[in-house]
mmCIF file of C-alpha atoms in Angstrom:
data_model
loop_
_atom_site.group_PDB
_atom_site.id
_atom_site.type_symbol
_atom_site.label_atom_id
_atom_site.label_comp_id
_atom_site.label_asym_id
_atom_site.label_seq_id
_atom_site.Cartn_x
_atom_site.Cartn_y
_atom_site.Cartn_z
ATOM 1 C CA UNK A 1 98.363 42.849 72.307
ATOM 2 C CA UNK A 2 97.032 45.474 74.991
ATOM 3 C CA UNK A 3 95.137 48.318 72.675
ATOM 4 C CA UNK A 4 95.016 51.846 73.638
ATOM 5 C CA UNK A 5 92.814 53.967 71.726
ATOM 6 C CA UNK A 6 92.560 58.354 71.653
ATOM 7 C CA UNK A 7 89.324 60.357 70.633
ATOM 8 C CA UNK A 8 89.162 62.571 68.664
ATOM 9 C CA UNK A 9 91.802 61.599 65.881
ATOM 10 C CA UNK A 10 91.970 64.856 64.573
ATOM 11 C CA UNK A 11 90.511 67.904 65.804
ATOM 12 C CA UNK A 12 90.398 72.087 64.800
ATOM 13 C CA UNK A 13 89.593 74.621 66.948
ATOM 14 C CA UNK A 14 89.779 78.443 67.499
ATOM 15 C CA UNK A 15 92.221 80.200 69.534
ATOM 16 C CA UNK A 16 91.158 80.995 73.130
ATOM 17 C CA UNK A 17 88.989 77.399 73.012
ATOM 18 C CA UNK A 18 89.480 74.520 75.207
ATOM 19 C CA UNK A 19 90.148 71.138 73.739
ATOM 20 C CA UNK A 20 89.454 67.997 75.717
ATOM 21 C CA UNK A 21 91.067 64.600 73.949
ATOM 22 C CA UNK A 22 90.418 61.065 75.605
ATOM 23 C CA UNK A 23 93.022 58.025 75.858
ATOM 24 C CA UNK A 24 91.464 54.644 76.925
ATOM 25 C CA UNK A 25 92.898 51.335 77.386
ATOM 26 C CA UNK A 26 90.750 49.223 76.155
ATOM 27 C CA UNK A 27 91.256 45.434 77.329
ATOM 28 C CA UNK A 28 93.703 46.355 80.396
ATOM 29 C CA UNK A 29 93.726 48.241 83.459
ATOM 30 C CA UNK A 30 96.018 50.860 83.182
ATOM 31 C CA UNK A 31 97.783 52.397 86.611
ATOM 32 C CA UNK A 32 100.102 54.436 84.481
ATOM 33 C CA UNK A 33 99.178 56.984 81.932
ATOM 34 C CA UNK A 34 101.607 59.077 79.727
ATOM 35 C CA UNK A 35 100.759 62.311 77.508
ATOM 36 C CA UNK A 36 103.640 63.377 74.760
ATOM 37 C CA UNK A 37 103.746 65.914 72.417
ATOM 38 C CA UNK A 38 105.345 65.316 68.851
ATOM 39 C CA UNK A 39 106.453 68.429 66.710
ATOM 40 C CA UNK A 40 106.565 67.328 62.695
ATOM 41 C CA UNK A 41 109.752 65.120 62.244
ATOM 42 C CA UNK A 42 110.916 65.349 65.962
ATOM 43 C CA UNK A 43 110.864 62.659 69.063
ATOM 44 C CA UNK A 44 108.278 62.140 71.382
ATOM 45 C CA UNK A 45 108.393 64.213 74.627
ATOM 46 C CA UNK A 46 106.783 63.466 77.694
ATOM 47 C CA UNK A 47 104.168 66.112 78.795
ATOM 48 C CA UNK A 48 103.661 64.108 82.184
ATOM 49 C CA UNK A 49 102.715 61.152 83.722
ATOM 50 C CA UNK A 50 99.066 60.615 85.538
ATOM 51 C CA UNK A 51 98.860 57.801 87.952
ATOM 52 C CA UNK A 52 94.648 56.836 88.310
ATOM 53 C CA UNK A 53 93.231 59.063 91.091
ATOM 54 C CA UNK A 54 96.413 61.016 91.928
ATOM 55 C CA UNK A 55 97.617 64.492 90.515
ATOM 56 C CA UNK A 56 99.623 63.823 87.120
ATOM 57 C CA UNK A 57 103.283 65.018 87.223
ATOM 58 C CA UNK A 58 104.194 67.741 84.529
ATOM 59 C CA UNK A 59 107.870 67.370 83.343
ATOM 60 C CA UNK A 60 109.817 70.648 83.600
ATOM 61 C CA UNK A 61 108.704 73.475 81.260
ATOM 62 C CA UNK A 62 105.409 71.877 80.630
ATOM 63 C CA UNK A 63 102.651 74.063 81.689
ATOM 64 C CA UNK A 64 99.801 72.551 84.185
ATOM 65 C CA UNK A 65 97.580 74.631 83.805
ATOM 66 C CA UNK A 66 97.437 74.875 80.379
ATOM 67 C CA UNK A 67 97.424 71.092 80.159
ATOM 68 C CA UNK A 68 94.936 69.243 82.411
ATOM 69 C CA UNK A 69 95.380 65.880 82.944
ATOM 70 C CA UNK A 70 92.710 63.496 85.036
ATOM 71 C CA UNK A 71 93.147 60.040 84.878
ATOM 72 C CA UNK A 72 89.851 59.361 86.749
ATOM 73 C CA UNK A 73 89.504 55.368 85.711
ATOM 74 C CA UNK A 74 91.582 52.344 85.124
ATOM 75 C CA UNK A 75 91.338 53.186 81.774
ATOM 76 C CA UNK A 76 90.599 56.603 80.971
ATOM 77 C CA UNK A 77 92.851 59.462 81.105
ATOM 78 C CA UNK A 78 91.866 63.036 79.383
ATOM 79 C CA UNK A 79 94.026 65.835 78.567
ATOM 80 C CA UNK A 80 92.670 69.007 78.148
ATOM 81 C CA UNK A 81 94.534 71.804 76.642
ATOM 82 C CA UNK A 82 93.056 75.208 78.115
ATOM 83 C CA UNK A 83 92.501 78.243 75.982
ATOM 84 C CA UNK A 84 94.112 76.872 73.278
ATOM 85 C CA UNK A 85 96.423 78.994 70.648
ATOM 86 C CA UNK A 86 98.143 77.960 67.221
ATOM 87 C CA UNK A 87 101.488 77.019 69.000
ATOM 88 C CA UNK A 88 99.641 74.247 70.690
ATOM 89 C CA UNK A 89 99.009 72.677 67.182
ATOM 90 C CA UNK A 90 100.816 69.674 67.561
ATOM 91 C CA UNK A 91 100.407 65.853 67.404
ATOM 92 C CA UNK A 92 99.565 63.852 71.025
ATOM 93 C CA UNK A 93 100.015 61.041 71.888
ATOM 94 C CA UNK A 94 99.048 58.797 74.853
ATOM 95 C CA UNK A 95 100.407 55.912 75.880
ATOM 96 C CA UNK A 96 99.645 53.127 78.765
ATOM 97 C CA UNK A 97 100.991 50.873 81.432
ATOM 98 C CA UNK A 98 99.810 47.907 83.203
ATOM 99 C CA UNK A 99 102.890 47.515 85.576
ATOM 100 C CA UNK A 100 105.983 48.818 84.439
ATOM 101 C CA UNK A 101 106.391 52.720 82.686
ATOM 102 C CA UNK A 102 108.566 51.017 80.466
ATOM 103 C CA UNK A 103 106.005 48.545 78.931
ATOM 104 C CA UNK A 104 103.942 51.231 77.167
ATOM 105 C CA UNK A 105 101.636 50.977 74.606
ATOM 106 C CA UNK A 106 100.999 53.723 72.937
ATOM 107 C CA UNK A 107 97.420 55.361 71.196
ATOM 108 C CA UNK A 108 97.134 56.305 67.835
ATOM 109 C CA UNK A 109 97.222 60.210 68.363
ATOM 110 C CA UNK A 110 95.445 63.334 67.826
ATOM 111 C CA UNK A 111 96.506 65.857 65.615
ATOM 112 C CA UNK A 112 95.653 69.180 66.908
ATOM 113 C CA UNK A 113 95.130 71.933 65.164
ATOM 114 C CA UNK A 114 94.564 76.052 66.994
ATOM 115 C CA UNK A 115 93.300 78.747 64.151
ATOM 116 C CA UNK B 1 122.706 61.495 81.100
ATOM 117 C CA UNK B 2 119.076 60.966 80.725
ATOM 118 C CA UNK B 3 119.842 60.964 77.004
ATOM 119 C CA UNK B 4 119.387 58.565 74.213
ATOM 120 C CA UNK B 5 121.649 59.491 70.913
ATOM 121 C CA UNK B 6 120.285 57.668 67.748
ATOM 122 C CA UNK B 7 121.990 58.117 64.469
ATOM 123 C CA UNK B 8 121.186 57.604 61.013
ATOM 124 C CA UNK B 9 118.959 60.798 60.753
ATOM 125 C CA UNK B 10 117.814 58.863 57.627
ATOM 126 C CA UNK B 11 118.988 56.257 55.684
ATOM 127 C CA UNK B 12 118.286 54.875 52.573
ATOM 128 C CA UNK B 13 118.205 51.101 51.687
ATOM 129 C CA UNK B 14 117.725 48.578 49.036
ATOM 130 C CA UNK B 15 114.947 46.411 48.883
ATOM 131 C CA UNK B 16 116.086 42.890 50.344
ATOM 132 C CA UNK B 17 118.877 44.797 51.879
ATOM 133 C CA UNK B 18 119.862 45.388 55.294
ATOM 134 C CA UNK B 19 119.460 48.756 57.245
ATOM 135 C CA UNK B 20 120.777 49.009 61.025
ATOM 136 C CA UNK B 21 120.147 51.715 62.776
ATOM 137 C CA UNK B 22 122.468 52.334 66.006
ATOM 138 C CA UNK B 23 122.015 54.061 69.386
ATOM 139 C CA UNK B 24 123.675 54.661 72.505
ATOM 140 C CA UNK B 25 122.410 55.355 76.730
ATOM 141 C CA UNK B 26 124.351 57.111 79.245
ATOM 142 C CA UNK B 27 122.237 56.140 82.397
ATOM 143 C CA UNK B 28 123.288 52.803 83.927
ATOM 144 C CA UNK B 29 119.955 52.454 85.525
ATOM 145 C CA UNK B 30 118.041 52.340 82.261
ATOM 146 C CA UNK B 31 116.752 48.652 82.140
ATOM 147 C CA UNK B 32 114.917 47.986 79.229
ATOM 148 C CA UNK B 33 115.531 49.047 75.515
ATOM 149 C CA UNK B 34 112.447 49.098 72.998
ATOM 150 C CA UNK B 35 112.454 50.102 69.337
ATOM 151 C CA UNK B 36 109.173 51.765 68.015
ATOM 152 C CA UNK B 37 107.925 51.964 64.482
ATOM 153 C CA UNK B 38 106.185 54.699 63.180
ATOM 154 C CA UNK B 39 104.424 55.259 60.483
ATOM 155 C CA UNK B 40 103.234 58.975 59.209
ATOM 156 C CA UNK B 41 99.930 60.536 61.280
ATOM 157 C CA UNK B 42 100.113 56.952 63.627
ATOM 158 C CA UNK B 43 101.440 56.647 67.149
ATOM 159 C CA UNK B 44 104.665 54.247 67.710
ATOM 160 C CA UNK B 45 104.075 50.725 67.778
ATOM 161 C CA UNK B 46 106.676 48.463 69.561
ATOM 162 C CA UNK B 47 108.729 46.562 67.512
ATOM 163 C CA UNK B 48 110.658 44.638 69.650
ATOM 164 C CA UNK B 49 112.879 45.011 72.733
ATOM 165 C CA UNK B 50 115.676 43.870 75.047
ATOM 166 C CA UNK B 51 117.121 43.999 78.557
ATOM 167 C CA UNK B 52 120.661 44.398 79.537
ATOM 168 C CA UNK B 53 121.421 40.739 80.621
ATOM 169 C CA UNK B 54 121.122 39.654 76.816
ATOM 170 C CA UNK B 55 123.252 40.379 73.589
ATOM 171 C CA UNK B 56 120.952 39.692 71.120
ATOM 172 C CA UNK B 57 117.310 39.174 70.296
ATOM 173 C CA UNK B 58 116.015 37.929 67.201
ATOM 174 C CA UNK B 59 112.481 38.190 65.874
ATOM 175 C CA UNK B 60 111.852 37.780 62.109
ATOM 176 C CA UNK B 61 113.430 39.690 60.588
ATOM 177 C CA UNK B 62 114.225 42.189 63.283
ATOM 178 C CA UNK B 63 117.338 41.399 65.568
ATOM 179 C CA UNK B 64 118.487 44.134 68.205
ATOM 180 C CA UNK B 65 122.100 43.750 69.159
ATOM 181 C CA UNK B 66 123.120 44.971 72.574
ATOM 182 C CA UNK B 67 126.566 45.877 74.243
ATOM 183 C CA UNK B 68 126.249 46.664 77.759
ATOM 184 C CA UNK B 69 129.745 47.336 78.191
ATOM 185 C CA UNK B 70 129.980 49.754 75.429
ATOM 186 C CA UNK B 71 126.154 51.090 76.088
ATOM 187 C CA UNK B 72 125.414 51.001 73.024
ATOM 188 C CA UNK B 73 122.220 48.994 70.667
ATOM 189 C CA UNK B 74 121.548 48.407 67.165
ATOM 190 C CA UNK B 75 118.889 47.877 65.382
ATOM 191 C CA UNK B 76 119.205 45.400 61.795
ATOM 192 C CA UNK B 77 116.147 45.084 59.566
ATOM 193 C CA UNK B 78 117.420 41.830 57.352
ATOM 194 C CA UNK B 79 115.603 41.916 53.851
ATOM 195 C CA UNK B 80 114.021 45.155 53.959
ATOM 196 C CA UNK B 81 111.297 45.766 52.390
ATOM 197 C CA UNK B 82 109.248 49.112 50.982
ATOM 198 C CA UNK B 83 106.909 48.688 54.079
ATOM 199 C CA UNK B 84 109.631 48.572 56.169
ATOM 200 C CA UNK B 85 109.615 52.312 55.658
ATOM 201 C CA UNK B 86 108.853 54.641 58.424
ATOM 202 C CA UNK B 87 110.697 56.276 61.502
ATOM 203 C CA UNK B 88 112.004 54.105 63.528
ATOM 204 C CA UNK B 89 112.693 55.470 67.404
ATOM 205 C CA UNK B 90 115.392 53.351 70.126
ATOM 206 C CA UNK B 91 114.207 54.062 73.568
ATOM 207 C CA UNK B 92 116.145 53.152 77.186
ATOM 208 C CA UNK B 93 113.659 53.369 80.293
ATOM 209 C CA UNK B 94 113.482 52.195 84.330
ATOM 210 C CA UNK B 95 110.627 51.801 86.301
ATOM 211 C CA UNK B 96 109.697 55.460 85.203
ATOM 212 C CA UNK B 97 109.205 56.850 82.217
ATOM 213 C CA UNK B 98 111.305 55.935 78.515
ATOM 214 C CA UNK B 99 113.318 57.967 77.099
ATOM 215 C CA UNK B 100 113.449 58.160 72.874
ATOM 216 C CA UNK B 101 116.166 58.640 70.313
ATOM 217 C CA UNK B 102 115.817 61.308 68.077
ATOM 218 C CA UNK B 103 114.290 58.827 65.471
ATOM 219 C CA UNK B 104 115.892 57.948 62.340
ATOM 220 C CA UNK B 105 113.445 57.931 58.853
ATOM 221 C CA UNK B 106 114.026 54.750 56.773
ATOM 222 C CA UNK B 107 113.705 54.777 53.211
ATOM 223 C CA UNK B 108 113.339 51.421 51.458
ATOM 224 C CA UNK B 109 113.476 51.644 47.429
ATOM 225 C CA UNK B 110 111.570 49.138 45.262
#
């Protein structure tokens, strides 16, 4: 099956840092690329969607420009969260698409955790 | 009507038991209906999945039951076993983006 992977896997940081985390599909082209959040015991939610070489599309209440998204490649899409504090500890995941948005396949995640 | 209502919260099974797990759309337009496994401090893993112009698809021992009429899918895990454990999340999606179920945390005893 079609393998997405995320860097780092886990990763601490300071409040007021930046954090950059990488998603990459690794034997597919991906046009599609989706960033969720997921709170301890709770559903995914979408963050937004990043289409390669266009601006990504925040769902409501998500803040762009404290998450940047660039989806520069075919397969790589980062997601930088900007001046980071401890409410942005969370778990993300990415996910990819060949074709449809409904045939994800998601990454492993990164668990992030703001001091 | 972009929601997705999953219940158990949690449910507890049996080894060699059976656990179904049960969900429900509101949107009309949603297409295709995946169920993702998750274990703890992994990403969701698709399990298996079905569109609206079938009742029923089997694999394993995973079968996903679908009533269009009634909008509603289950999910039945036949002889389940301790690593059967883990969240389990229905999903409906279009051509846009999926939409997940609350999740529902599976407990199989030995």
């Amino acid at each position: 099956g079609a393998v997405v992977s995320q860097h780092p896997s886990r990763v601490i940081c300071k409040s007021g840092t930046s954090v950059k985390i990488e998603c990459r599909s690794l034997d597919f082209q991906a046009t599609t690329m989706f960033w969720y959040r997921q709170f301890p015991k709770k559903s995914l939610m979408l963050m937004a969607t990043s289409n390669e070489g266009s601006k990504a599309t925040y769902e409501q209440g998500v803040e762009k420009d404290k998450f940047l998204i660039n989806h520069a490649s075919l397969t790589l899409s980062t997601l930088t969260v900007t001046s980071a504090h401890p409410e942005d500890s969370s778990f993300y995941i990415c996910s990819a698409s060949e074709t449809r948005a409904n045939e994800q396949f998601f990454g492993p995640g990164t668990r992030l955790t703001v001091l | 009507q972009q929601q997705v209502k999953q219940s158990p919260q949690s449910l507890i099974v049996q080894k060699g038991g059976i656990s179904i797990i049960n969900c429900a759309y509101e949107n009309t337009a949603f297409d295709y209906f995946p169920w993702y496994q998750q274990f703890p401090g992994k990403g969701p893993a698709l399990l298996i999945a079905i569109r609206p112009d079938v009742s029923e698809k089997k694999e394993g021992r995973f079968t996903i039951s679908f009533n269009k009429s009634a909008k509603q899918f289950s999910l039945h895990i036949m002889d389940s076993q301790p690593g059967d454990s883990a969240t389990y999340f229905c999903a409906a999606s279009n051509l846009d983006k999926i939409i997940f179920g609350k999740g529902t945390r599976l407990h199989i005893l030995p």
